[in-house]
CSV table of C-alpha atoms in Angstrom, one decimal:
chain,number,residue,atom,x,y,z
A,315,MET,CA,31.6,106.6,42.1
A,316,ASN,CA,34.9,104.8,42.5
A,317,THR,CA,36.9,108.0,42.5
A,318,LEU,CA,34.8,109.5,45.4
A,319,GLU,CA,34.9,106.3,47.5
A,320,ARG,CA,38.7,105.9,47.0
A,321,ALA,CA,39.2,109.6,47.9
A,322,SER,CA,37.3,108.9,51.1
A,323,TYR,CA,39.1,105.7,51.9
A,324,TYR,CA,42.6,106.9,51.2
A,325,GLY,CA,41.9,110.2,52.9
A,326,ILE,CA,40.9,108.3,56.1
A,327,ARG,CA,44.1,106.3,55.9
A,328,ALA,CA,46.1,109.5,55.6
A,329,LEU,CA,44.5,111.0,58.6
A,330,PHE,CA,43.9,108.3,61.2
A,331,VAL,CA,47.5,107.3,62.1
A,332,ILE,CA,48.3,111.0,62.8
A,333,TYR,CA,45.0,111.3,64.6
A,334,MET,CA,45.8,108.3,66.9
A,335,ILE,CA,49.2,109.7,67.9
A,336,GLY,CA,48.0,113.3,68.2
A,337,GLU,CA,46.9,115.3,71.2
A,338,THR,CA,43.4,113.8,71.3
A,339,LEU,CA,44.1,110.1,71.8
A,340,LYS,CA,47.9,110.3,72.5
A,341,MET,CA,48.4,106.7,71.5
A,342,GLU,CA,52.0,105.4,71.4
A,343,HIS,CA,53.5,105.2,67.9
A,344,ALA,CA,54.0,101.4,68.1
A,345,LYS,CA,50.4,100.9,69.1
A,346,ALA,CA,49.1,103.2,66.4
A,347,PHE,CA,51.0,101.3,63.7
A,348,GLU,CA,49.8,98.0,65.2
A,349,VAL,CA,46.2,99.3,64.8
A,350,TYR,CA,46.9,100.4,61.3
A,351,GLY,CA,48.3,97.0,60.4
A,352,ILE,CA,45.2,95.2,61.8
A,353,PHE,CA,43.0,97.6,59.8
A,354,PHE,CA,44.9,96.9,56.6
A,355,ILE,CA,44.7,93.1,57.1
A,356,SER,CA,41.0,93.2,58.0
A,357,ILE,CA,40.3,94.8,54.6
A,358,ILE,CA,41.4,91.5,52.9
A,359,PHE,CA,38.8,89.5,54.8
A,360,SER,CA,36.0,92.1,54.6
A,361,LYS,CA,36.3,92.0,50.8
A,362,ILE,CA,35.7,88.3,50.8
A,363,ILE,CA,32.7,88.7,53.1
A,364,GLY,CA,31.3,91.5,51.0
A,365,ALA,CA,31.8,89.5,47.8
A,366,VAL,CA,30.0,86.5,49.2
A,367,VAL,CA,27.0,88.6,50.3
A,368,GLY,CA,26.9,90.4,46.9
A,369,ASP,CA,27.2,87.4,44.7
A,370,LEU,CA,25.1,84.9,46.7
A,371,PHE,CA,22.5,86.9,48.6
A,372,VAL,CA,21.7,90.6,47.8
A,373,GLY,CA,23.3,91.3,44.4
A,374,ASN,CA,26.3,93.4,43.6
A,375,LYS,CA,24.5,96.7,43.3
A,376,LYS,CA,22.8,96.5,46.7
A,377,ALA,CA,26.1,95.3,48.3
A,378,VAL,CA,27.8,98.4,46.9
A,379,ILE,CA,25.1,100.7,48.4
A,380,ILE,CA,25.2,98.8,51.8
A,381,GLY,CA,29.0,99.1,51.8
A,382,GLY,CA,28.9,102.8,51.1
A,383,LEU,CA,26.4,103.4,53.9
A,384,ILE,CA,28.5,101.3,56.4
A,385,GLN,CA,31.7,103.1,55.4
A,386,ALA,CA,30.1,106.5,55.8
A,387,LEU,CA,28.8,105.5,59.2
A,388,GLY,CA,32.4,104.5,60.1
A,389,ALA,CA,33.8,107.8,59.0
A,390,PHE,CA,31.2,109.7,61.1
A,391,SER,CA,32.0,107.4,64.1
A,392,LEU,CA,35.6,108.6,64.0
A,393,CYS,CA,34.4,112.1,64.8
A,394,ASN,CA,33.8,110.8,68.3
A,395,PRO,CA,37.2,111.6,69.9
A,396,SER,CA,37.6,108.4,71.9
A,397,ILE,CA,39.0,104.9,71.7
A,398,TYR,CA,35.5,103.6,71.2
A,399,GLY,CA,34.9,106.0,68.3
A,400,LEU,CA,38.2,105.0,66.8
A,401,TYR,CA,37.7,101.2,66.9
A,402,SER,CA,34.1,101.2,65.9
A,403,GLY,CA,34.8,103.6,63.1
A,404,LEU,CA,37.7,101.6,61.7
A,405,PHE,CA,35.7,98.4,62.0
A,406,LEU,CA,32.8,99.9,60.0
A,407,ILE,CA,35.1,101.5,57.4
A,408,SER,CA,36.9,98.1,56.9
A,409,LEU,CA,33.6,96.3,56.5
A,410,GLY,CA,32.0,98.9,54.3
A,411,SER,CA,35.0,99.2,52.0
A,412,GLY,CA,35.1,95.4,51.6
A,413,PHE,CA,31.4,95.4,50.5
A,414,PHE,CA,31.9,98.4,48.2
A,415,THR,CA,35.1,97.7,46.2
A,416,THR,CA,34.8,94.1,45.1
A,417,ASN,CA,31.1,94.4,44.2
A,418,LEU,CA,31.7,97.6,42.3
A,419,HIS,CA,34.5,96.0,40.3
A,420,SER,CA,32.4,92.9,39.7
A,421,ASN,CA,29.5,95.1,38.3
A,422,PHE,CA,32.0,97.0,36.2
A,423,GLY,CA,33.5,93.8,34.8
A,424,LYS,CA,30.1,92.5,33.8
A,425,LEU,CA,29.7,95.4,31.5
A,426,TYR,CA,32.4,93.8,29.3
A,427,LEU,CA,31.0,90.3,29.0
A,428,GLU,CA,30.0,90.9,25.4
A,429,LYS,CA,33.1,93.0,24.5
A,430,LEU,CA,35.9,91.2,26.3
A,431,GLN,CA,38.7,92.7,24.1
A,432,LEU,CA,37.9,96.1,25.6
A,433,SER,CA,38.0,94.8,29.2
A,434,ASP,CA,41.7,95.8,29.7
A,435,ALA,CA,40.9,99.4,28.6
A,436,GLY,CA,37.9,99.4,30.9
A,437,PHE,CA,39.8,98.2,34.0
A,438,THR,CA,42.6,100.7,33.2
A,439,ILE,CA,39.9,103.4,33.5
A,440,LEU,CA,38.9,101.9,36.8
A,441,TYR,CA,42.5,101.8,38.0
A,442,LEU,CA,43.0,105.4,36.9
A,443,SER,CA,39.9,106.5,38.8
A,444,SER,CA,41.2,104.8,41.9
A,445,ASN,CA,44.6,106.5,41.7
A,446,LEU,CA,42.9,109.9,41.1
A,447,GLY,CA,40.7,109.3,44.1
A,448,SER,CA,43.7,108.3,46.2
A,449,PHE,CA,45.7,111.4,45.1
A,450,PHE,CA,43.0,114.0,45.6
A,451,GLY,CA,41.7,112.3,48.8
A,452,ILE,CA,45.1,112.4,50.5
A,453,LEU,CA,45.6,116.0,49.3
A,454,LEU,CA,42.2,117.4,50.2
A,455,LEU,CA,41.5,115.5,53.4
A,456,GLY,CA,45.0,115.8,54.7
A,457,TYR,CA,44.7,119.5,54.3
A,458,LEU,CA,41.3,119.7,55.9
A,459,GLY,CA,42.4,117.6,58.8
A,460,GLU,CA,45.4,119.6,59.6
A,461,LYS,CA,43.8,123.0,58.9
A,462,TYR,CA,40.4,122.6,60.4
A,463,GLY,CA,40.6,119.6,62.7
A,464,TYR,CA,40.3,115.9,62.2
A,465,SER,CA,36.5,115.9,62.8
A,466,ILE,CA,36.1,118.1,59.7
A,467,GLY,CA,38.3,115.7,57.7
A,468,PHE,CA,36.4,112.6,58.9
A,469,LEU,CA,33.0,114.3,58.2
A,470,THR,CA,34.1,115.1,54.7
A,471,THR,CA,35.2,111.5,54.0
A,472,GLY,CA,31.7,110.3,55.2
A,473,PHE,CA,29.9,112.7,52.9
A,474,LEU,CA,32.2,111.8,49.9
A,475,THR,CA,31.3,108.1,50.4
A,476,LEU,CA,27.6,108.9,50.5
A,477,LEU,CA,27.9,110.9,47.3
A,478,SER,CA,29.7,107.9,45.7
A,479,ILE,CA,26.6,105.7,46.0
A,480,VAL,CA,24.0,108.3,44.7
A,481,PRO,CA,24.4,107.4,41.0
A,482,LEU,CA,23.7,103.7,41.8
A,483,LEU,CA,20.2,104.7,43.1
A,484,PHE,CA,19.3,105.7,39.6
A,485,ILE,CA,20.9,102.8,37.7
A,486,LYS,CA,19.0,99.6,37.1
A,487,GLU,CA,20.9,96.4,37.8
A,488,GLU,CA,20.7,94.2,34.7
A,489,SER,CA,20.6,90.4,34.9
A,490,ILE,CA,23.8,88.8,33.6
A,491,HIS,CA,22.1,85.6,32.4
A,492,ASP,CA,21.4,86.9,28.9
A,493,LYS,CA,25.0,88.3,28.6
A,494,ILE,CA,26.9,85.1,29.5
A,495,ILE,CA,28.7,83.9,26.5
A,496,ASP,CA,29.5,80.2,26.2
A,497,ASN,CA,33.2,79.7,26.9
A,498,LYS,CA,34.7,77.1,24.7
A,499,ILE,CA,37.8,76.7,26.9
A,500,SER,CA,37.5,73.9,29.4
A,501,PHE,CA,37.1,74.6,33.1
A,502,LYS,CA,40.5,73.0,33.8
A,503,LYS,CA,42.2,75.3,31.3
A,504,ARG,CA,40.4,78.4,32.5
A,505,LEU,CA,41.4,77.6,36.1
A,506,GLN,CA,45.0,77.1,35.0
A,507,ILE,CA,45.0,80.5,33.3
A,508,ILE,CA,43.6,82.3,36.4
A,509,PHE,CA,46.1,80.4,38.6
A,510,ILE,CA,49.1,81.4,36.6
A,511,THR,CA,48.0,85.0,36.3
A,512,PHE,CA,47.4,85.2,40.1
A,513,SER,CA,50.7,83.6,40.8
A,514,VAL,CA,52.7,85.8,38.5
A,515,VAL,CA,51.1,89.1,39.6
A,516,GLY,CA,51.2,88.0,43.3
A,517,LEU,CA,55.0,87.2,43.1
A,518,PHE,CA,55.6,90.4,41.2
A,519,TRP,CA,54.0,92.6,43.9
A,520,LEU,CA,55.8,90.7,46.6
A,521,PHE,CA,59.2,91.2,45.0
A,522,TYR,CA,58.5,94.8,44.2
A,523,GLU,CA,57.5,95.5,47.9
A,524,LEU,CA,60.9,94.1,48.9
A,525,ALA,CA,62.7,96.3,46.3
A,526,SER,CA,60.7,99.4,47.0
A,527,VAL,CA,62.4,100.0,50.4
A,528,ARG,CA,65.2,101.5,48.2
A,529,ASN,CA,62.6,103.9,46.8
A,530,SER,CA,61.5,105.0,50.3
A,531,ASP,CA,65.1,105.5,51.4
A,532,LEU,CA,65.8,107.6,48.3
A,533,ILE,CA,62.7,109.7,48.8
A,534,PHE,CA,63.9,110.5,52.4
A,535,GLN,CA,67.4,111.4,51.2
A,536,PHE,CA,66.3,113.5,48.3
A,537,SER,CA,63.8,115.4,50.5
A,538,GLU,CA,66.7,116.2,52.8
A,539,ILE,CA,68.7,117.9,50.0
A,540,SER,CA,67.9,121.5,50.5
A,541,ALA,CA,69.1,122.5,47.0
A,542,LEU,CA,66.2,120.5,45.5
A,543,ASN,CA,63.6,122.3,47.5
A,544,ILE,CA,61.0,119.6,47.0
A,545,SER,CA,58.9,118.4,49.9
A,546,ARG,CA,58.6,114.8,50.9
A,547,TYR,CA,54.9,114.9,50.2
A,548,LEU,CA,55.6,115.8,46.5
A,549,TRP,CA,58.1,113.0,46.2
A,550,ASN,CA,55.5,110.6,47.4
A,551,SER,CA,53.0,112.0,44.9
A,552,LEU,CA,55.2,111.7,41.8
A,553,SER,CA,54.1,108.2,41.0
A,554,ALA,CA,50.4,109.2,41.1
A,555,ILE,CA,51.2,112.2,38.8
A,556,PHE,CA,52.8,109.9,36.2
A,557,ILE,CA,49.9,107.4,36.4
A,558,LEU,CA,47.4,109.9,34.8
A,559,PRO,CA,49.0,110.5,31.4
A,560,ILE,CA,50.2,106.9,31.1
A,561,SER,CA,46.8,105.6,31.9
A,562,ILE,CA,45.1,107.8,29.3
A,563,ILE,CA,47.6,106.6,26.6
A,564,ALA,CA,47.0,103.0,27.6
A,565,ILE,CA,43.2,103.4,27.5
A,566,LEU,CA,43.4,104.8,24.0
A,567,LEU,CA,45.8,102.0,22.9
A,568,TRP,CA,43.8,99.1,24.4
A,569,THR,CA,40.6,100.6,22.9
A,570,PHE,CA,41.8,100.7,19.3
A,571,PHE,CA,44.6,98.0,19.3
A,572,TYR,CA,44.2,94.6,20.9
A,573,ILE,CA,47.3,93.3,22.7
A,574,ASN,CA,46.8,90.0,24.5
A,575,GLN,CA,47.3,89.8,28.2
A,576,ILE,CA,50.4,87.6,28.1
A,577,SER,CA,52.2,90.3,26.1
A,578,LYS,CA,51.0,93.0,28.6
A,579,LEU,CA,52.3,91.0,31.5
A,580,THR,CA,55.6,90.3,29.9
A,581,LEU,CA,56.1,94.0,28.9
A,582,GLY,CA,55.1,95.0,32.4
A,583,LEU,CA,57.6,92.7,34.0
A,584,LEU,CA,60.4,94.0,31.7
A,585,PHE,CA,59.6,97.6,32.4
A,586,ALA,CA,59.7,96.8,36.1
A,587,ILE,CA,63.2,95.3,35.7
A,588,LEU,CA,64.4,98.5,33.9
A,589,SER,CA,62.8,100.7,36.5
A,590,LEU,CA,64.6,98.9,39.4
A,591,GLY,CA,67.8,98.3,37.4
A,592,ILE,CA,68.6,101.9,36.8
A,593,LEU,CA,68.4,102.5,40.5
A,594,LEU,CA,71.7,100.6,40.6
A,595,PHE,CA,73.3,103.7,39.1
A,596,ILE,CA,72.4,105.8,42.2
A,597,PRO,CA,75.0,105.5,45.0
A,598,GLU,CA,74.0,104.7,48.6
A,599,THR,CA,74.2,108.4,49.4
A,600,PRO,CA,72.7,110.2,46.3
A,601,LEU,CA,73.5,113.7,45.1
A,602,LYS,CA,71.1,116.1,43.6
A,603,GLU,CA,72.1,115.2,40.0
A,604,HIS,CA,70.8,111.6,40.7
A,605,VAL,CA,67.3,112.9,41.0
A,606,TYR,CA,66.8,112.5,37.2
A,607,ILE,CA,67.6,108.8,37.4
A,608,TYR,CA,65.1,108.4,40.2
A,609,ILE,CA,62.4,110.2,38.3
A,610,GLY,CA,63.1,108.0,35.2
A,611,SER,CA,62.8,104.9,37.4
A,612,LEU,CA,59.4,106.1,38.7
A,613,LEU,CA,58.2,106.8,35.1
A,614,LEU,CA,59.2,103.3,33.9
A,615,PHE,CA,57.5,101.7,36.9
A,616,SER,CA,54.3,103.7,36.2
A,617,VAL,CA,54.3,102.1,32.7
A,618,SER,CA,54.9,98.7,34.3
A,619,GLU,CA,52.1,99.2,36.8
A,620,ILE,CA,49.5,100.2,34.1
A,621,LEU,CA,50.5,97.2,32.0
A,622,ILE,CA,50.2,94.7,35.0
A,623,ALA,CA,47.5,96.0,37.4
A,624,PRO,CA,44.4,95.7,35.3
A,625,VAL,CA,45.3,92.3,33.9
A,626,VAL,CA,44.1,90.2,36.8
A,627,GLN,CA,40.6,91.7,36.8
A,628,SER,CA,40.2,91.5,33.1
A,629,THR,CA,41.5,87.9,33.2
A,630,LEU,CA,38.9,87.0,35.8
A,631,THR,CA,36.2,88.7,33.8
A,632,LYS,CA,37.2,86.7,30.7
A,633,TYR,CA,37.7,83.3,32.2
A,634,GLY,CA,35.8,83.3,35.5
A,635,ASN,CA,32.1,82.6,36.1
A,636,PRO,CA,30.3,85.9,36.0
A,637,LYS,CA,27.9,84.7,38.8
A,638,TYR,CA,30.8,84.6,41.2
A,639,LEU,CA,32.9,87.4,39.8
A,640,ALA,CA,33.0,89.4,43.0
A,641,ILE,CA,34.2,86.4,45.0
A,642,LEU,CA,37.0,85.8,42.5
A,643,MET,CA,38.0,89.5,42.7
A,644,SER,CA,38.0,89.5,46.5
A,645,ILE,CA,40.9,87.1,46.6
A,646,ILE,CA,43.2,89.0,44.2
A,647,SER,CA,45.4,90.3,47.0
A,648,LEU,CA,45.6,86.9,48.8
A,649,PRO,CA,48.6,85.5,46.7
A,650,VAL,CA,50.8,88.4,47.8
A,651,ARG,CA,50.0,87.8,51.5
A,652,LEU,CA,50.4,84.0,51.1
A,653,PHE,CA,53.8,84.4,49.4
A,654,THR,CA,54.8,86.9,52.1
A,655,PHE,CA,54.6,84.1,54.7
A,656,LEU,CA,57.4,82.3,52.9
A,657,LEU,CA,59.8,85.2,53.7
A,658,ILE,CA,59.1,85.2,57.5
A,659,PRO,CA,62.2,83.2,58.3
A,660,PHE,CA,64.3,85.9,56.6
A,661,LYS,CA,62.3,89.0,57.7
A,662,GLU,CA,64.8,90.2,60.3
A,663,GLU,CA,67.7,90.2,57.8
A,664,LEU,CA,65.6,91.9,55.1
A,665,ASP,CA,64.4,94.5,57.4
A,666,ASN,CA,67.9,95.3,58.6
A,667,SER,CA,69.4,95.8,55.1
A,668,ILE,CA,67.9,98.0,52.5
A,669,GLN,CA,70.4,96.8,49.9
A,670,LEU,CA,69.7,93.1,50.6
A,671,SER,CA,66.0,93.6,50.4
A,672,PHE,CA,66.4,95.5,47.1
A,673,ASN,CA,68.7,92.8,45.6
A,674,VAL,CA,66.3,90.0,46.6
A,675,GLY,CA,63.4,92.0,45.1
A,676,LEU,CA,65.1,92.8,41.8
A,677,THR,CA,66.5,89.3,41.5
A,678,GLY,CA,63.1,87.8,42.2
A,679,ILE,CA,61.5,89.9,39.4
A,680,ILE,CA,64.2,88.9,37.0
A,681,ILE,CA,63.8,85.2,37.7
A,682,LEU,CA,60.0,85.5,37.6
A,683,THR,CA,60.2,87.3,34.2
A,684,LEU,CA,62.5,84.7,32.7
A,685,GLY,CA,60.3,81.9,34.0
A,686,PHE,CA,57.1,83.5,32.7
A,687,ILE,CA,58.7,84.1,29.2
A,688,SER,CA,59.9,80.5,29.1
A,689,HIS,CA,56.5,79.1,30.1
A,690,THR,CA,54.9,81.2,27.4
A,691,TYR,CA,57.3,80.2,24.8
A,692,PHE,CA,57.1,76.5,25.3
A,693,ASN,CA,53.3,76.6,25.6
A,694,SER,CA,53.0,78.6,22.4
A,695,ARG,CA,54.4,75.7,20.5
A,696,LYS,CA,51.3,73.8,21.3
A,697,PRO,CA,47.9,74.7,19.7
A,698,LYS,CA,46.0,76.4,22.6
A,699,GLN,CA,43.9,79.3,23.6
A,700,THR,CA,46.0,82.1,25.0
A,701,ILE,CA,45.1,84.9,27.3
């Protein structure tokens, strides 16, 4: 279900900017990227709306089905080659995706209420399915859109979304009341654990976004080296290719060997530092022999990503209230956006210097890692429940 919906969602994202600036709509580049930015931001709010509706009114299963139908309708609306079709389609896709994703993740998390030690492995599976959907959606729908026209691409995304909700029609939604396990940790302590996890992961992604401009620059330069004969598309897909085998290894490890979430976060942060640190050995103008360093950096970061990404959802499942799990999951991306506002006064300087942005990002992750390790160490000296 998740793979098909993610294939549809990311396939649409790959198509609609090119569609806006193409011969049909002939939108200016600046306007097209402005629309894309609004669409991206709207997803954050639609997730909250969808989660509230799912948790408080119709139930998570029905909210997923409603979201899938709305998202499919949005994809079909994009087949109308007009500004009206564009805006109505993007609005419906944003709303539908918000309903679908948070409620699906909530339903998935509730499967682990009685086996919480397996929740990291479970959410790694979910993360893997999202990446597979993203990879194949961009590959397939990008090809269909360019080869047979955008309408065919948008129609295909709509049908993929409809297919993603078919299994739900045959699955009975179970009540969670009998599955709720009494949590002996106080509400204050659980809230503190969730807050720390949100903050650490939010700051991590903020700093990585700053540092990743160096990645984008290297991809561009490597793709221009004719001796390598590797397309820019393949460079952009390398990370997704690494995610598959690393995810499978992680799923097996987390299934048979329990490693607490603090250790996973710490290891993830350290791997991220290594990943970005070895990029310092690549000069500003790279040569073809530096490609191996770059691939090594991507591999290390893929390990970091698999260690960090599922932790927030499994932490919410373990320490949050299952009745409001979708609402909690809908605000996962908010810390990154809130922290981003703190950098607004420095945005121009960071945008104008790839090296400055990279240095700030790498330094930020190093300080964050040292702070997190210090906090963990001093708190471990007191008797307490750890995550």
